[in-house]
mmCIF file of C-alpha atoms in Angstrom:
data_model
loop_
_atom_site.group_PDB
_atom_site.id
_atom_site.type_symbol
_atom_site.label_atom_id
_atom_site.label_comp_id
_atom_site.label_asym_id
_atom_site.label_seq_id
_atom_site.Cartn_x
_atom_site.Cartn_y
_atom_site.Cartn_z
ATOM 1 C CA MET H 1 -8.136 15.058 38.273
ATOM 2 C CA THR H 2 -11.916 15.469 38.648
ATOM 3 C CA LEU H 3 -13.857 17.605 36.201
ATOM 4 C CA PRO H 4 -17.090 19.287 37.334
ATOM 5 C CA SER H 5 -20.410 18.261 35.826
ATOM 6 C CA VAL H 6 -21.247 20.954 33.280
ATOM 7 C CA ARG H 7 -24.808 21.965 32.488
ATOM 8 C CA CYS H 8 -26.297 24.784 30.475
ATOM 9 C CA PRO H 9 -29.276 26.937 31.556
ATOM 10 C CA SER H 10 -31.803 27.175 28.729
ATOM 11 C CA GLY H 11 -34.995 29.066 29.358
ATOM 12 C CA GLY H 12 -36.594 27.751 32.532
ATOM 13 C CA HIS H 13 -34.895 24.363 32.551
ATOM 14 C CA VAL H 14 -31.421 22.863 32.618
ATOM 15 C CA ARG H 15 -30.159 21.188 29.452
ATOM 16 C CA GLU H 16 -27.757 18.275 29.790
ATOM 17 C CA VAL H 17 -24.460 18.031 27.958
ATOM 18 C CA PRO H 18 -24.487 16.247 24.570
ATOM 19 C CA TYR H 19 -25.490 12.614 24.890
ATOM 20 C CA MET H 20 -22.705 10.058 25.230
ATOM 21 C CA ARG H 21 -21.084 9.202 21.913
ATOM 22 C CA TYR H 22 -18.044 8.003 20.002
ATOM 23 C CA GLY H 23 -16.688 8.748 16.540
ATOM 24 C CA HIS H 24 -17.364 12.481 16.933
ATOM 25 C CA THR H 25 -14.970 15.410 16.525
ATOM 26 C CA ALA H 26 -14.038 18.285 18.825
ATOM 27 C CA VAL H 27 -12.200 21.434 17.744
ATOM 28 C CA LEU H 28 -11.260 24.677 19.482
ATOM 29 C CA ILE H 29 -11.940 28.035 17.807
ATOM 30 C CA ASP H 30 -11.151 31.092 19.925
ATOM 31 C CA ASP H 31 -12.576 30.233 23.366
ATOM 32 C CA THR H 32 -15.220 27.775 22.195
ATOM 33 C CA ILE H 33 -15.045 24.003 21.765
ATOM 34 C CA TYR H 34 -17.273 22.694 18.969
ATOM 35 C CA ILE H 35 -18.437 19.088 19.073
ATOM 36 C CA TRP H 36 -20.074 17.614 15.999
ATOM 37 C CA GLY H 37 -21.233 14.202 14.851
ATOM 38 C CA GLY H 38 -20.636 10.868 16.492
ATOM 39 C CA ARG H 39 -23.063 8.172 17.537
ATOM 40 C CA ASN H 40 -24.081 5.697 20.183
ATOM 41 C CA ASP H 41 -26.023 2.474 19.871
ATOM 42 C CA THR H 42 -29.165 3.916 21.480
ATOM 43 C CA GLU H 43 -29.523 7.387 19.984
ATOM 44 C CA GLY H 44 -27.842 6.679 16.646
ATOM 45 C CA ALA H 45 -25.739 9.281 14.831
ATOM 46 C CA CYS H 46 -25.937 13.030 15.433
ATOM 47 C CA ASN H 47 -25.611 16.141 13.257
ATOM 48 C CA VAL H 48 -26.284 18.800 15.903
ATOM 49 C CA LEU H 49 -23.536 21.362 16.519
ATOM 50 C CA TYR H 50 -22.721 21.746 20.206
ATOM 51 C CA ALA H 51 -20.641 24.626 21.554
ATOM 52 C CA PHE H 52 -18.881 24.730 24.912
ATOM 53 C CA ASP H 53 -17.665 28.124 26.155
ATOM 54 C CA VAL H 54 -14.479 27.471 28.120
ATOM 55 C CA GLY H 55 -14.844 30.793 29.943
ATOM 56 C CA THR H 56 -18.394 30.381 31.235
ATOM 57 C CA GLN H 57 -18.260 26.556 31.155
ATOM 58 C CA LYS H 58 -21.690 26.455 29.536
ATOM 59 C CA TRP H 59 -23.031 24.411 26.645
ATOM 60 C CA SER H 60 -25.172 25.772 23.838
ATOM 61 C CA THR H 61 -26.562 24.587 20.514
ATOM 62 C CA PRO H 62 -26.083 27.461 18.058
ATOM 63 C CA LYS H 63 -28.827 27.991 15.499
ATOM 64 C CA VAL H 64 -27.249 27.036 12.188
ATOM 65 C CA THR H 65 -28.161 27.780 8.576
ATOM 66 C CA GLY H 66 -27.113 26.383 5.215
ATOM 67 C CA THR H 67 -26.688 22.783 4.082
ATOM 68 C CA VAL H 68 -26.347 20.772 7.275
ATOM 69 C CA PRO H 69 -24.322 17.561 6.809
ATOM 70 C CA GLY H 70 -26.060 14.261 7.382
ATOM 71 C CA ALA H 71 -25.564 12.606 10.758
ATOM 72 C CA ARG H 72 -22.397 10.509 10.790
ATOM 73 C CA ASP H 73 -19.457 9.205 12.758
ATOM 74 C CA GLY H 74 -15.816 8.531 11.926
ATOM 75 C CA HIS H 75 -15.451 11.829 10.052
ATOM 76 C CA SER H 76 -12.664 14.362 10.524
ATOM 77 C CA ALA H 77 -12.768 18.026 11.481
ATOM 78 C CA CYS H 78 -9.987 20.592 11.262
ATOM 79 C CA VAL H 79 -9.778 24.345 11.716
ATOM 80 C CA LEU H 80 -8.664 27.152 9.434
ATOM 81 C CA GLY H 81 -9.359 30.581 10.862
ATOM 82 C CA LYS H 82 -12.955 30.593 12.083
ATOM 83 C CA ASN H 83 -13.933 27.770 9.730
ATOM 84 C CA MET H 84 -14.324 24.112 10.642
ATOM 85 C CA TYR H 85 -13.883 21.684 7.725
ATOM 86 C CA VAL H 86 -15.658 18.320 8.038
ATOM 87 C CA PHE H 87 -14.673 15.512 5.679
ATOM 88 C CA GLY H 88 -15.886 11.958 5.152
ATOM 89 C CA GLY H 89 -17.243 9.630 7.791
ATOM 90 C CA TYR H 90 -20.003 7.023 7.711
ATOM 91 C CA GLU H 91 -23.456 8.519 7.108
ATOM 92 C CA GLN H 92 -26.278 6.919 9.048
ATOM 93 C CA LEU H 93 -29.234 7.803 6.799
ATOM 94 C CA ALA H 94 -27.498 6.883 3.529
ATOM 95 C CA ASP H 95 -25.787 3.928 5.259
ATOM 96 C CA CYS H 96 -22.558 4.506 3.355
ATOM 97 C CA PHE H 97 -19.087 5.990 3.531
ATOM 98 C CA SER H 98 -18.823 9.674 2.586
ATOM 99 C CA ASN H 99 -16.235 11.768 0.782
ATOM 100 C CA ASP H 100 -17.935 15.152 0.871
ATOM 101 C CA ILE H 101 -16.506 18.301 2.459
ATOM 102 C CA HIS H 102 -18.606 20.652 4.566
ATOM 103 C CA ARG H 103 -17.475 23.980 5.988
ATOM 104 C CA MET H 104 -18.920 25.511 9.135
ATOM 105 C CA ASP H 105 -18.324 29.262 9.432
ATOM 106 C CA THR H 106 -18.441 29.845 13.175
ATOM 107 C CA GLY H 107 -18.613 33.595 12.605
ATOM 108 C CA CYS H 108 -22.206 33.251 11.393
ATOM 109 C CA TYR H 109 -22.913 29.556 12.064
ATOM 110 C CA SER H 110 -23.530 28.721 8.443
ATOM 111 C CA TRP H 111 -22.896 25.313 6.833
ATOM 112 C CA THR H 112 -21.661 25.097 3.230
ATOM 113 C CA LEU H 113 -21.374 21.939 1.137
ATOM 114 C CA ILE H 114 -18.215 22.567 -0.873
ATOM 115 C CA ALA H 115 -18.380 21.844 -4.597
ATOM 116 C CA ALA H 116 -14.855 20.470 -4.722
ATOM 117 C CA GLN H 117 -12.958 20.292 -8.003
ATOM 118 C CA GLY H 118 -10.495 17.622 -9.096
ATOM 119 C CA GLN H 119 -10.447 13.909 -8.339
ATOM 120 C CA PRO H 120 -11.888 13.594 -4.824
ATOM 121 C CA ALA H 121 -10.361 11.502 -2.109
ATOM 122 C CA CYS H 122 -12.020 8.106 -1.764
ATOM 123 C CA TRP H 123 -14.978 7.825 0.630
ATOM 124 C CA ARG H 124 -13.790 6.687 4.056
ATOM 125 C CA ASP H 125 -14.142 6.871 7.814
ATOM 126 C CA PHE H 126 -11.794 7.007 10.805
ATOM 127 C CA HIS H 127 -9.101 8.793 8.793
ATOM 128 C CA SER H 128 -7.254 11.971 9.770
ATOM 129 C CA ALA H 129 -7.334 15.453 8.270
ATOM 130 C CA THR H 130 -4.764 18.060 9.239
ATOM 131 C CA ILE H 131 -4.367 21.684 8.172
ATOM 132 C CA ILE H 132 -0.878 22.817 7.147
ATOM 133 C CA GLY H 133 -0.823 26.342 5.785
ATOM 134 C CA ARG H 134 -4.079 26.630 3.854
ATOM 135 C CA LYS H 135 -4.257 23.005 2.728
ATOM 136 C CA MET H 136 -5.943 20.008 4.308
ATOM 137 C CA TYR H 137 -3.943 16.770 4.330
ATOM 138 C CA VAL H 138 -6.062 13.598 4.504
ATOM 139 C CA PHE H 139 -4.414 10.316 5.424
ATOM 140 C CA GLY H 140 -5.591 6.770 6.021
ATOM 141 C CA GLY H 141 -9.047 5.620 6.966
ATOM 142 C CA ARG H 142 -11.262 2.651 6.212
ATOM 143 C CA ALA H 143 -13.173 2.251 2.944
ATOM 144 C CA ASP H 144 -14.760 -0.541 0.893
ATOM 145 C CA ARG H 145 -13.142 -2.136 -2.121
ATOM 146 C CA PHE H 146 -16.318 -1.983 -4.219
ATOM 147 C CA GLY H 147 -17.753 1.450 -3.490
ATOM 148 C CA PRO H 148 -19.251 3.690 -0.825
ATOM 149 C CA PHE H 149 -21.462 0.975 0.675
ATOM 150 C CA HIS H 150 -20.043 -1.380 3.270
ATOM 151 C CA SER H 151 -19.733 -4.957 1.980
ATOM 152 C CA ASN H 152 -17.181 -6.251 4.506
ATOM 153 C CA ASN H 153 -14.442 -5.914 1.864
ATOM 154 C CA GLU H 154 -12.477 -3.297 3.730
ATOM 155 C CA ILE H 155 -9.448 -1.484 2.374
ATOM 156 C CA TYR H 156 -7.110 0.857 4.224
ATOM 157 C CA CYS H 157 -5.564 3.781 2.401
ATOM 158 C CA ASN H 158 -1.888 4.683 2.821
ATOM 159 C CA ARG H 159 -1.827 7.670 0.470
ATOM 160 C CA ILE H 160 -1.994 11.331 1.381
ATOM 161 C CA ARG H 161 -4.588 13.440 -0.414
ATOM 162 C CA VAL H 162 -4.422 17.227 -0.355
ATOM 163 C CA PHE H 163 -7.345 19.663 -0.475
ATOM 164 C CA ASP H 164 -6.568 23.304 -1.311
ATOM 165 C CA THR H 165 -9.012 25.472 0.647
ATOM 166 C CA ASP H 166 -8.345 28.544 -1.521
ATOM 167 C CA SER H 167 -9.271 26.912 -4.840
ATOM 168 C CA ASN H 168 -11.522 24.186 -3.361
ATOM 169 C CA THR H 169 -9.545 21.654 -5.384
ATOM 170 C CA TRP H 170 -8.343 18.155 -4.568
ATOM 171 C CA GLN H 171 -4.682 17.603 -5.364
ATOM 172 C CA GLU H 172 -2.726 14.366 -5.587
ATOM 173 C CA SER H 173 0.279 14.326 -3.323
ATOM 174 C CA PRO H 174 3.434 13.098 -5.086
ATOM 175 C CA PRO H 175 4.218 9.438 -4.318
ATOM 176 C CA THR H 176 6.501 8.869 -1.369
ATOM 177 C CA PRO H 177 9.292 6.285 -1.519
ATOM 178 C CA GLN H 178 8.360 4.638 1.776
ATOM 179 C CA PRO H 179 4.681 5.120 2.689
ATOM 180 C CA PRO H 180 3.221 3.755 5.929
ATOM 181 C CA GLU H 181 0.893 0.755 5.971
ATOM 182 C CA GLY H 182 -2.750 1.698 5.430
ATOM 183 C CA ARG H 183 -4.626 2.190 8.694
ATOM 184 C CA ARG H 184 -7.556 3.760 10.488
ATOM 185 C CA SER H 185 -8.112 5.269 13.940
ATOM 186 C CA HIS H 186 -4.603 6.731 14.058
ATOM 187 C CA SER H 187 -3.700 10.203 15.291
ATOM 188 C CA ALA H 188 -2.167 13.019 13.264
ATOM 189 C CA PHE H 189 -0.888 16.507 13.993
ATOM 190 C CA ALA H 190 1.094 19.275 12.335
ATOM 191 C CA TYR H 191 4.342 20.693 13.697
ATOM 192 C CA ASN H 192 6.661 23.176 11.965
ATOM 193 C CA GLY H 193 4.959 22.588 8.629
ATOM 194 C CA GLU H 194 5.252 18.794 8.770
ATOM 195 C CA LEU H 195 2.640 16.084 9.294
ATOM 196 C CA PHE H 196 3.122 13.462 12.007
ATOM 197 C CA VAL H 197 1.080 10.235 12.156
ATOM 198 C CA PHE H 198 1.067 7.799 15.061
ATOM 199 C CA GLY H 199 -0.513 4.384 15.586
ATOM 200 C CA GLY H 200 -3.745 3.067 14.104
ATOM 201 C CA TYR H 201 -5.282 -0.275 13.158
ATOM 202 C CA ASN H 202 -5.619 -2.404 10.016
ATOM 203 C CA ALA H 203 -8.281 -5.139 10.252
ATOM 204 C CA ARG H 204 -7.119 -6.927 7.102
ATOM 205 C CA LEU H 205 -3.715 -7.392 8.716
ATOM 206 C CA ASN H 206 -5.266 -7.766 12.178
ATOM 207 C CA ARG H 207 -2.574 -5.416 13.348
ATOM 208 C CA HIS H 208 -2.362 -2.469 15.712
ATOM 209 C CA PHE H 209 0.438 0.010 15.022
ATOM 210 C CA HIS H 210 2.683 1.970 17.367
ATOM 211 C CA ASP H 211 4.930 3.536 14.742
ATOM 212 C CA LEU H 212 5.479 7.261 14.224
ATOM 213 C CA TRP H 213 5.735 8.743 10.720
ATOM 214 C CA LYS H 214 6.722 12.209 9.549
ATOM 215 C CA PHE H 215 5.641 13.663 6.198
ATOM 216 C CA ASN H 216 7.225 16.782 4.683
ATOM 217 C CA PRO H 217 4.812 18.345 2.147
ATOM 218 C CA GLY H 218 7.570 20.370 0.519
ATOM 219 C CA GLU H 219 9.729 17.325 -0.163
ATOM 220 C CA ALA H 220 6.940 14.703 -0.513
ATOM 221 C CA LEU H 221 9.038 12.564 1.800
ATOM 222 C CA SER H 222 7.713 10.248 4.492
ATOM 223 C CA GLN H 223 10.029 9.017 7.201
ATOM 224 C CA ARG H 224 9.506 6.462 9.949
ATOM 225 C CA SER H 225 10.822 7.351 13.383
ATOM 226 C CA THR H 226 12.211 4.729 15.726
ATOM 227 C CA LEU H 227 10.407 4.483 19.055
ATOM 228 C CA PRO H 228 11.435 2.540 22.152
ATOM 229 C CA ASN H 229 9.387 -0.540 22.973
ATOM 230 C CA ARG H 230 8.061 1.033 26.149
ATOM 231 C CA VAL H 231 6.900 4.633 26.351
ATOM 232 C CA ILE H 232 6.385 6.476 29.632
ATOM 233 C CA CYS H 233 4.521 9.757 29.824
ATOM 234 C CA CYS H 234 3.528 12.204 32.533
ATOM 235 C CA LEU H 235 0.140 13.857 32.767
#
């Protein structure tokens, strides 16, 4: 499959697509894909919001207001209604892991730094955040044993933290009898009110994972699914 090169007219010139990057996020709200954050080794990290209209196949950079998050990579982004919630990541300017939550209201393109209540989730990057109902479930990620600054003493979380978007409060998920190994760079998705986590990497164990876990928020129960050694898929 070959995708066309997409450009966006802007005034009298043509603006290129966002510069090449990794560690960014992309979410779909209505008919618009929003790309935020990420970095490359030439340009550094980015905090510009890019919008791609899937109907017109044109890029734009909406004019935003409010408290714009610092440029970062390895954060998460998830959608509730017309809001995009950004959590964590590694901030370039501060040179540290983050545990703040920012909300982008795509109805008016306004950023809000949420004054979250309760014990916040530990600062981290390359975790996952998934909306189930009106709560955000954060799992995994890489952090540092001694604080938000990177000292090469990495730790990998295996707990689930819950953020209630109605009360803006962090909640501790009840302990599960069989939690997964801590990891980063995994994938996560919600299906029928349950959280599924696949794969990831733990540098302390020097181990890549190919296991699949299911978490039921109502029962606080995590369950590992058995996968065949070889997986074949069709695209």
